[in-house]
Amino acid sequence: MDITRNRPESVRGPAEHFTGTVWLDQIAAPAAPSRLRMFSVHFAPGARTAWHSHPHGQVLHVTEGQGLVQREGGPVEEIRAGDTVWIEPGEKHWHGAAPRTFMTHLAAVEAAEDGTTVDWAELVDDTVHPAA
Ligand code: MN
C-alpha cells in the first residue's frame, strides 16, 4: 500500500491537442503489470480536447461543473458533476467544458502494450463547440 500526497505539478494541456485552457493532474500511473493511467482534468469555460480515441476505452467521471462530450457521428451531449461516461475502445470523441462554466473530470484509461493511452486527431472547431 502507498499513500501519495506530493503529486507531480499540474501540466498544461498542449495547444496541439487542446483548445483553450486545460490543466492535467496525474492521479495514478502504477508500475506494470498495472496499465492504469488516471488524471484529474480541469477545463476552463469553452476549453476542450481535440478529437481522439483510446486503445482500451476511457472512463470519465465529472467531479465539478458542467461539460460536453461528443462521439463521432453522435450529438453533443451535456454532462455534469456526478455523471460517469464510458468511451468504447477506438471510439473517436472529444470532451470539455460547457461554453460558460468550468468542468473537472477524472479520466481513467488502460495503456496499450506500447504504452499508448490516446491517439490524437484534429482540433474541435467552434462550429462544433460554440465556445463563448
Ligand atoms: Mn477521451
Coordinates of N, CA, C and O and ligand atoms in Angstrom, one line a residue:
M1 N 0.8 -1.2 0.0 CA 0.0 0.0 0.0 C 0.9 1.2 0.0 O 2.0 1.2 0.5
D2 N 0.4 2.3 -0.6 CA 1.2 3.5 -0.7 C 0.2 4.7 -0.8 O -0.8 4.7 -1.5
I3 N 0.5 5.7 0.0 CA -0.3 6.9 0.0 C 0.6 8.0 -0.6 O 1.7 8.3 -0.2
T4 N 0.1 8.6 -1.7 CA 0.8 9.7 -2.4 C 0.2 11.0 -2.0 O -1.0 11.2 -2.3
R5 N 0.9 11.9 -1.5 CA 0.4 13.2 -1.2 C 1.1 14.3 -2.0 O 0.5 15.2 -2.5
N6 N 2.4 14.1 -2.3 CA 3.1 15.1 -3.1 C 3.0 14.7 -4.6 O 3.8 14.0 -5.1
R7 N 1.9 15.2 -5.2 CA 1.7 14.8 -6.6 C 2.6 15.7 -7.5 O 3.0 16.7 -7.1
P8 N 2.8 15.1 -8.7 CA 3.6 15.9 -9.7 C 2.9 17.3 -9.9 O 1.7 17.4 -9.7
E9 N 3.6 18.2 -10.5 CA 3.0 19.5 -10.8 C 1.9 19.3 -11.8 O 2.0 18.5 -12.7
S10 N 0.9 20.2 -11.8 CA -0.1 20.3 -12.8 C 0.6 20.6 -14.2 O 1.5 21.4 -14.2
V11 N 0.1 20.0 -15.2 CA 0.7 20.2 -16.6 C -0.4 20.8 -17.5 O -1.5 20.4 -17.5
R12 N 0.0 21.8 -18.2 CA -0.9 22.5 -19.1 C -1.1 21.6 -20.3 O -0.2 21.0 -20.9
G13 N -2.4 21.4 -20.8 CA -2.7 20.7 -22.0 C -2.2 21.4 -23.2 O -2.5 22.6 -23.4
P14 N -1.3 20.7 -24.0 CA -0.7 21.4 -25.1 C -1.6 21.8 -26.2 O -2.6 21.2 -26.5
A15 N -1.3 23.0 -26.8 CA -2.2 23.6 -27.8 C -2.5 22.7 -29.0 O -3.5 22.9 -29.7
E16 N -1.6 21.8 -29.3 CA -1.8 20.9 -30.5 C -2.9 19.9 -30.2 O -3.5 19.3 -31.1
H17 N -3.2 19.6 -28.9 CA -4.2 18.6 -28.6 C -5.4 19.2 -27.8 O -6.4 18.5 -27.5
F18 N -5.3 20.5 -27.4 CA -6.4 21.0 -26.6 C -6.7 22.5 -27.0 O -5.8 23.2 -27.4
T19 N -8.0 22.9 -27.0 CA -8.4 24.2 -27.3 C -8.7 24.9 -26.0 O -9.5 24.3 -25.2
G20 N -8.2 26.1 -25.7 CA -8.5 26.8 -24.5 C -7.6 26.3 -23.4 O -6.6 25.6 -23.6
T21 N -7.9 26.7 -22.2 CA -7.0 26.4 -21.0 C -7.4 25.2 -20.3 O -8.6 25.0 -19.8
V22 N -6.5 24.2 -20.3 CA -6.8 22.9 -19.7 C -5.5 22.5 -18.9 O -4.4 22.7 -19.4
W23 N -5.8 22.0 -17.7 CA -4.7 21.6 -16.8 C -4.9 20.2 -16.4 O -6.1 19.8 -16.1
L24 N -3.9 19.4 -16.4 CA -4.0 17.9 -16.1 C -3.1 17.6 -14.8 O -2.0 18.0 -14.7
D25 N -3.8 16.9 -13.9 CA -3.1 16.4 -12.7 C -3.1 14.9 -12.8 O -4.1 14.3 -12.8
Q26 N -1.9 14.3 -12.8 CA -1.8 12.9 -12.8 C -2.1 12.4 -11.4 O -1.5 12.8 -10.4
I27 N -3.1 11.5 -11.4 CA -3.5 10.9 -10.1 C -2.8 9.6 -9.8 O -2.4 9.3 -8.7
A28 N -2.7 8.7 -10.9 CA -2.1 7.4 -10.7 C -1.5 6.9 -12.0 O -2.2 7.1 -13.1
A29 N -0.4 6.3 -11.9 CA 0.3 5.6 -13.1 C 1.1 4.5 -12.5 O 2.3 4.5 -12.5
P30 N 0.4 3.5 -11.9 CA 1.2 2.4 -11.2 C 2.1 1.6 -12.2 O 1.9 1.6 -13.4
A31 N 3.1 1.0 -11.6 CA 4.0 0.2 -12.3 C 3.3 -1.1 -12.9 O 2.3 -1.5 -12.4
A32 N 3.9 -1.6 -13.9 CA 3.4 -2.9 -14.5 C 3.4 -3.9 -13.4 O 4.2 -3.9 -12.5
P33 N 2.5 -4.9 -13.5 CA 1.6 -5.2 -14.6 C 0.4 -4.3 -14.7 O -0.4 -4.4 -15.7
S34 N 0.2 -3.3 -13.8 CA -1.0 -2.4 -14.0 C -0.7 -1.5 -15.2 O 0.4 -1.2 -15.5
R35 N -1.8 -1.3 -15.9 CA -1.7 -0.3 -17.1 C -2.6 0.9 -16.8 O -3.0 1.6 -17.7
L36 N -3.1 1.0 -15.6 CA -4.0 2.1 -15.2 C -3.3 3.5 -15.4 O -2.1 3.6 -14.9
R37 N -3.9 4.4 -16.0 CA -3.5 5.8 -16.0 C -4.7 6.7 -15.7 O -5.7 6.6 -16.3
M38 N -4.5 7.5 -14.6 CA -5.7 8.2 -14.1 C -5.3 9.7 -13.9 O -4.2 10.0 -13.3
F39 N -6.1 10.6 -14.4 CA -5.8 12.0 -14.4 C -7.1 12.7 -13.9 O -8.2 12.3 -14.1
S40 N -6.9 13.9 -13.2 CA -7.9 14.8 -13.0 C -7.7 16.0 -14.0 O -6.6 16.5 -14.0
V41 N -8.7 16.3 -14.8 CA -8.5 17.2 -15.9 C -9.4 18.4 -15.7 O -10.7 18.3 -15.5
H42 N -8.9 19.6 -15.7 CA -9.6 20.9 -15.4 C -9.7 21.7 -16.7 O -8.7 22.1 -17.2
F43 N -11.0 21.9 -17.1 CA -11.2 22.7 -18.3 C -11.8 24.1 -17.9 O -12.8 24.1 -17.2
A44 N -11.2 25.2 -18.4 CA -11.8 26.5 -18.3 C -13.1 26.5 -19.2 O -13.2 25.7 -20.1
P45 N -14.0 27.5 -19.0 CA -15.1 27.6 -19.9 C -14.8 27.6 -21.4 O -13.9 28.3 -21.8
G46 N -15.4 26.7 -22.1 CA -15.2 26.6 -23.6 C -14.0 25.7 -24.0 O -13.8 25.4 -25.1
A47 N -13.2 25.4 -23.0 CA -12.0 24.6 -23.3 C -12.4 23.1 -23.6 O -13.4 22.6 -23.0
R48 N -11.6 22.4 -24.5 CA -11.9 21.0 -24.8 C -10.7 20.3 -25.4 O -9.8 21.0 -25.8
T49 N -10.8 19.0 -25.4 CA -9.8 18.2 -26.0 C -10.0 18.3 -27.6 O -11.0 18.7 -28.1
A50 N -9.0 17.9 -28.3 CA -9.1 17.6 -29.7 C -9.9 16.3 -29.9 O -10.1 15.6 -28.9
W51 N -10.4 16.0 -31.1 CA -10.9 14.6 -31.4 C -9.8 13.6 -31.1 O -8.6 13.9 -31.4
H52 N -10.1 12.5 -30.5 CA -9.1 11.5 -30.2 C -9.8 10.2 -29.8 O -11.1 10.1 -29.7
S53 N -9.1 9.1 -29.7 CA -9.6 7.8 -29.2 C -8.6 7.2 -28.2 O -7.4 7.7 -28.1
H54 N -9.1 6.2 -27.5 CA -8.2 5.5 -26.5 C -8.2 4.0 -26.9 O -9.3 3.4 -27.1
P55 N -7.0 3.4 -26.9 CA -7.0 2.0 -27.4 C -7.8 1.0 -26.6 O -8.3 0.0 -27.1
H56 N -7.9 1.3 -25.3 CA -8.7 0.4 -24.4 C -9.9 1.1 -23.8 O -10.4 0.6 -22.8
G57 N -10.4 2.2 -24.4 CA -11.5 2.9 -23.9 C -11.1 3.8 -22.8 O -9.9 4.0 -22.4
Q58 N -12.1 4.5 -22.2 CA -11.9 5.5 -21.2 C -13.1 5.7 -20.3 O -14.3 5.7 -20.8
V59 N -12.9 5.8 -19.0 CA -14.0 6.2 -18.1 C -13.7 7.7 -17.7 O -12.6 8.1 -17.4
L60 N -14.8 8.5 -17.9 CA -14.8 9.9 -17.4 C -15.8 10.0 -16.3 O -16.9 9.5 -16.4
H61 N -15.4 10.6 -15.2 CA -16.3 10.9 -14.1 C -16.2 12.4 -13.8 O -15.2 12.8 -13.3
V62 N -17.3 13.1 -14.0 CA -17.3 14.5 -13.8 C -17.4 14.8 -12.3 O -18.3 14.3 -11.6
T63 N -16.5 15.6 -11.8 CA -16.4 15.9 -10.3 C -16.9 17.3 -10.1 O -17.3 17.6 -8.9
E64 N -16.8 18.2 -11.0 CA -17.3 19.6 -10.8 C -17.8 20.2 -12.1 O -17.2 19.9 -13.2
G65 N -18.8 21.0 -12.0 CA -19.2 21.8 -13.2 C -20.0 21.1 -14.2 O -20.6 20.0 -13.9
Q66 N -20.1 21.7 -15.4 CA -20.9 21.2 -16.5 C -20.0 21.1 -17.7 O -19.2 22.0 -18.0
G67 N -20.2 20.1 -18.5 CA -19.4 19.9 -19.7 C -20.1 19.3 -20.9 O -21.4 19.1 -20.8
L68 N -19.4 19.0 -21.9 CA -19.9 18.4 -23.1 C -19.0 17.2 -23.5 O -17.8 17.2 -23.3
V69 N -19.7 16.2 -24.2 CA -18.9 15.1 -24.7 C -19.6 14.8 -26.1 O -20.9 14.9 -26.2
Q70 N -18.9 14.4 -27.1 CA -19.5 14.0 -28.3 C -18.7 12.8 -28.9 O -17.5 12.8 -29.0
R71 N -19.5 11.8 -29.3 CA -18.9 10.7 -30.0 C -19.1 11.0 -31.5 O -20.1 11.6 -31.9
E72 N -18.1 10.5 -32.4 CA -18.2 10.8 -33.8 C -19.5 10.3 -34.3 O -19.9 9.1 -34.1
G73 N -20.2 11.1 -35.1 CA -21.5 10.8 -35.7 C -22.7 11.0 -34.7 O -23.8 10.7 -35.1
G74 N -22.4 11.3 -33.5 CA -23.4 11.5 -32.5 C -23.7 12.9 -32.1 O -22.9 13.8 -32.5
P75 N -24.7 13.2 -31.3 CA -24.9 14.6 -30.8 C -23.9 15.0 -29.8 O -23.3 14.2 -29.1
V76 N -23.8 16.3 -29.6 CA -23.1 16.9 -28.4 C -24.0 16.6 -27.2 O -25.1 17.0 -27.2
E77 N -23.4 15.9 -26.2 CA -24.2 15.6 -25.0 C -23.7 16.4 -23.8 O -22.5 16.5 -23.6
E78 N -24.7 16.8 -23.0 CA -24.3 17.5 -21.7 C -23.9 16.5 -20.6 O -24.6 15.5 -20.5
I79 N -22.9 16.9 -19.9 CA -22.5 16.1 -18.7 C -22.3 17.0 -17.6 O -22.0 18.2 -17.7
R80 N -22.5 16.5 -16.3 CA -22.4 17.4 -15.2 C -21.9 16.6 -14.0 O -21.8 15.4 -14.0
A81 N -21.5 17.3 -12.9 CA -21.0 16.7 -11.7 C -21.8 15.4 -11.3 O -23.0 15.5 -11.2
G82 N -21.1 14.3 -11.1 CA -21.8 13.1 -10.8 C -21.9 12.1 -11.9 O -22.1 10.9 -11.7
D83 N -21.9 12.6 -13.1 CA -22.0 11.7 -14.3 C -20.8 10.9 -14.6 O -19.7 11.4 -14.4
T84 N -21.0 9.7 -15.0 CA -19.9 8.8 -15.5 C -20.1 8.4 -16.9 O -21.3 8.0 -17.3
V85 N -19.1 8.5 -17.8 CA -19.2 8.3 -19.2 C -18.2 7.2 -19.6 O -17.1 7.2 -19.1
W86 N -18.7 6.2 -20.3 CA -17.8 5.2 -20.9 C -17.6 5.4 -22.4 O -18.5 5.5 -23.1
I87 N -16.3 5.5 -22.8 CA -16.0 5.7 -24.2 C -15.4 4.3 -24.6 O -14.5 3.8 -24.0
E88 N -16.0 3.8 -25.7 CA -15.5 2.5 -26.2 C -14.1 2.5 -26.7 O -13.7 3.5 -27.2
P89 N -13.4 1.4 -26.7 CA -12.1 1.3 -27.3 C -12.1 1.8 -28.7 O -13.0 1.3 -29.5
G90 N -11.2 2.7 -29.1 CA -11.1 3.1 -30.5 C -12.2 4.1 -30.9 O -12.2 4.6 -32.1
E91 N -13.1 4.4 -30.1 CA -14.2 5.3 -30.4 C -13.7 6.8 -30.4 O -13.3 7.3 -29.4
K92 N -13.9 7.4 -31.6 CA -13.4 8.8 -31.8 C -14.4 9.7 -31.0 O -15.6 9.6 -31.2
H93 N -13.9 10.7 -30.3 CA -14.7 11.5 -29.4 C -13.9 12.7 -29.0 O -12.7 12.8 -29.2
W94 N -14.6 13.7 -28.3 CA -14.0 14.8 -27.6 C -14.8 15.1 -26.3 O -15.9 14.7 -26.2
H95 N -14.1 15.8 -25.4 CA -14.8 16.2 -24.2 C -14.2 17.5 -23.7 O -13.1 17.8 -23.9
G96 N -15.1 18.3 -23.0 CA -14.6 19.6 -22.5 C -15.7 20.3 -21.7 O -16.7 19.7 -21.3
A97 N -15.4 21.5 -21.3 CA -16.3 22.3 -20.5 C -17.4 22.9 -21.4 O -17.3 23.0 -22.6
A98 N -18.6 23.2 -20.8 CA -19.6 23.9 -21.4 C -19.1 25.3 -21.7 O -18.1 25.7 -21.2
P99 N -19.8 26.1 -22.6 CA -19.2 27.4 -23.0 C -19.0 28.4 -21.9 O -18.1 29.2 -22.0
R100 N -19.8 28.3 -20.8 CA -19.7 29.3 -19.8 C -19.4 28.8 -18.4 O -19.7 29.5 -17.4
T101 N -19.0 27.6 -18.3 CA -18.7 27.0 -17.0 C -17.4 26.2 -17.0 O -17.0 25.6 -18.0
F102 N -16.7 26.2 -15.8 CA -15.6 25.3 -15.7 C -16.1 23.9 -15.6 O -17.3 23.6 -15.2
M103 N -15.2 22.9 -15.9 CA -15.6 21.5 -15.7 C -14.3 20.7 -15.3 O -13.3 20.9 -15.9
T104 N -14.5 19.8 -14.3 CA -13.4 18.9 -14.0 C -13.9 17.5 -14.0 O -15.0 17.2 -13.5
H105 N -13.1 16.6 -14.7 CA -13.4 15.2 -14.6 C -12.2 14.4 -14.3 O -11.1 14.8 -14.6
L106 N -12.5 13.2 -13.7 CA -11.5 12.2 -13.6 C -11.5 11.4 -14.9 O -12.5 11.2 -15.5
A107 N -10.3 11.0 -15.3 CA -10.2 10.3 -16.6 C -9.3 9.1 -16.3 O -8.2 9.2 -15.8
A108 N -9.8 7.9 -16.6 CA -9.1 6.6 -16.3 C -9.0 5.8 -17.6 O -10.0 5.6 -18.3
V109 N -7.8 5.4 -18.0 CA -7.6 4.5 -19.1 C -6.6 3.4 -18.8 O -6.0 3.5 -17.7
E110 N -6.6 2.4 -19.7 CA -5.5 1.4 -19.6 C -4.6 1.6 -20.8 O -5.1 1.7 -22.0
A111 N -3.4 1.7 -20.6 CA -2.4 1.9 -21.7 C -2.4 0.6 -22.5 O -2.6 -0.5 -22.0
A112 N -2.0 0.8 -23.8 CA -1.8 -0.3 -24.7 C -0.4 -0.9 -24.4 O 0.3 -0.4 -23.6
E113 N -0.1 -2.0 -25.0 CA 1.2 -2.7 -24.8 C 2.3 -1.8 -25.0 O 3.4 -1.9 -24.3
D114 N 2.2 -0.9 -26.0 CA 3.4 0.0 -26.2 C 3.3 1.3 -25.4 O 4.1 2.2 -25.6
G115 N 2.4 1.3 -24.5 CA 2.3 2.5 -23.6 C 1.3 3.6 -24.1 O 1.1 4.5 -23.3
T116 N 0.8 3.4 -25.3 CA -0.1 4.4 -25.8 C -1.4 4.5 -25.0 O -2.0 3.4 -24.7
T117 N -1.8 5.7 -24.6 CA -3.1 5.9 -24.0 C -4.1 6.6 -24.8 O -5.3 6.6 -24.5
V118 N -3.6 7.4 -25.8 CA -4.5 8.2 -26.6 C -3.9 8.3 -28.0 O -2.7 8.4 -28.2
D119 N -4.8 8.3 -29.0 CA -4.5 8.6 -30.4 C -5.2 9.9 -30.8 O -6.4 9.9 -30.9
W120 N -4.4 10.9 -31.0 CA -4.9 12.3 -31.3 C -5.3 12.5 -32.7 O -4.6 12.0 -33.7
A121 N -6.4 13.3 -32.9 CA -6.8 13.7 -34.3 C -7.0 15.2 -34.3 O -6.3 15.9 -33.5
E122 N -7.8 15.7 -35.1 CA -7.9 17.2 -35.3 C -8.6 17.9 -34.2 O -9.4 17.3 -33.4
L123 N -8.3 19.2 -34.0 CA -9.0 20.0 -33.0 C -10.5 20.2 -33.3 O -10.9 20.0 -34.5
V124 N -11.2 20.4 -32.3 CA -12.7 20.6 -32.4 C -12.9 22.1 -32.6 O -12.5 22.9 -31.8
D125 N -13.5 22.5 -33.7 CA -13.6 23.9 -34.0 C -14.9 24.5 -33.5 O -15.8 23.7 -32.9
D126 N -15.1 25.8 -33.6 CA -16.2 26.5 -32.9 C -17.5 26.2 -33.6 O -18.6 26.5 -33.1
T127 N -17.5 25.6 -34.8 CA -18.8 25.2 -35.4 C -19.4 24.0 -34.7 O -20.6 23.8 -34.7
V128 N -18.5 23.2 -34.1 CA -19.0 22.0 -33.3 C -19.2 22.4 -31.9 O -20.2 22.0 -31.2
H129 N -18.3 23.1 -31.3 CA -18.4 23.6 -29.9 C -18.5 25.1 -29.9 O -17.5 25.8 -30.1
P130 N -19.7 25.6 -29.7 CA -19.9 27.0 -29.7 C -19.4 27.7 -28.5 O -20.1 28.2 -27.6
A131 N -18.1 27.8 -28.4 CA -17.4 28.4 -27.2 C -17.8 29.9 -27.1 O -18.0 30.6 -28.1
A132 N -18.1 30.3 -25.9 CA -18.5 31.7 -25.6 C -17.3 32.5 -26.1 O -17.4 33.6 -26.4
Ligands
MN1 MN -11.1 10.8 -24.1

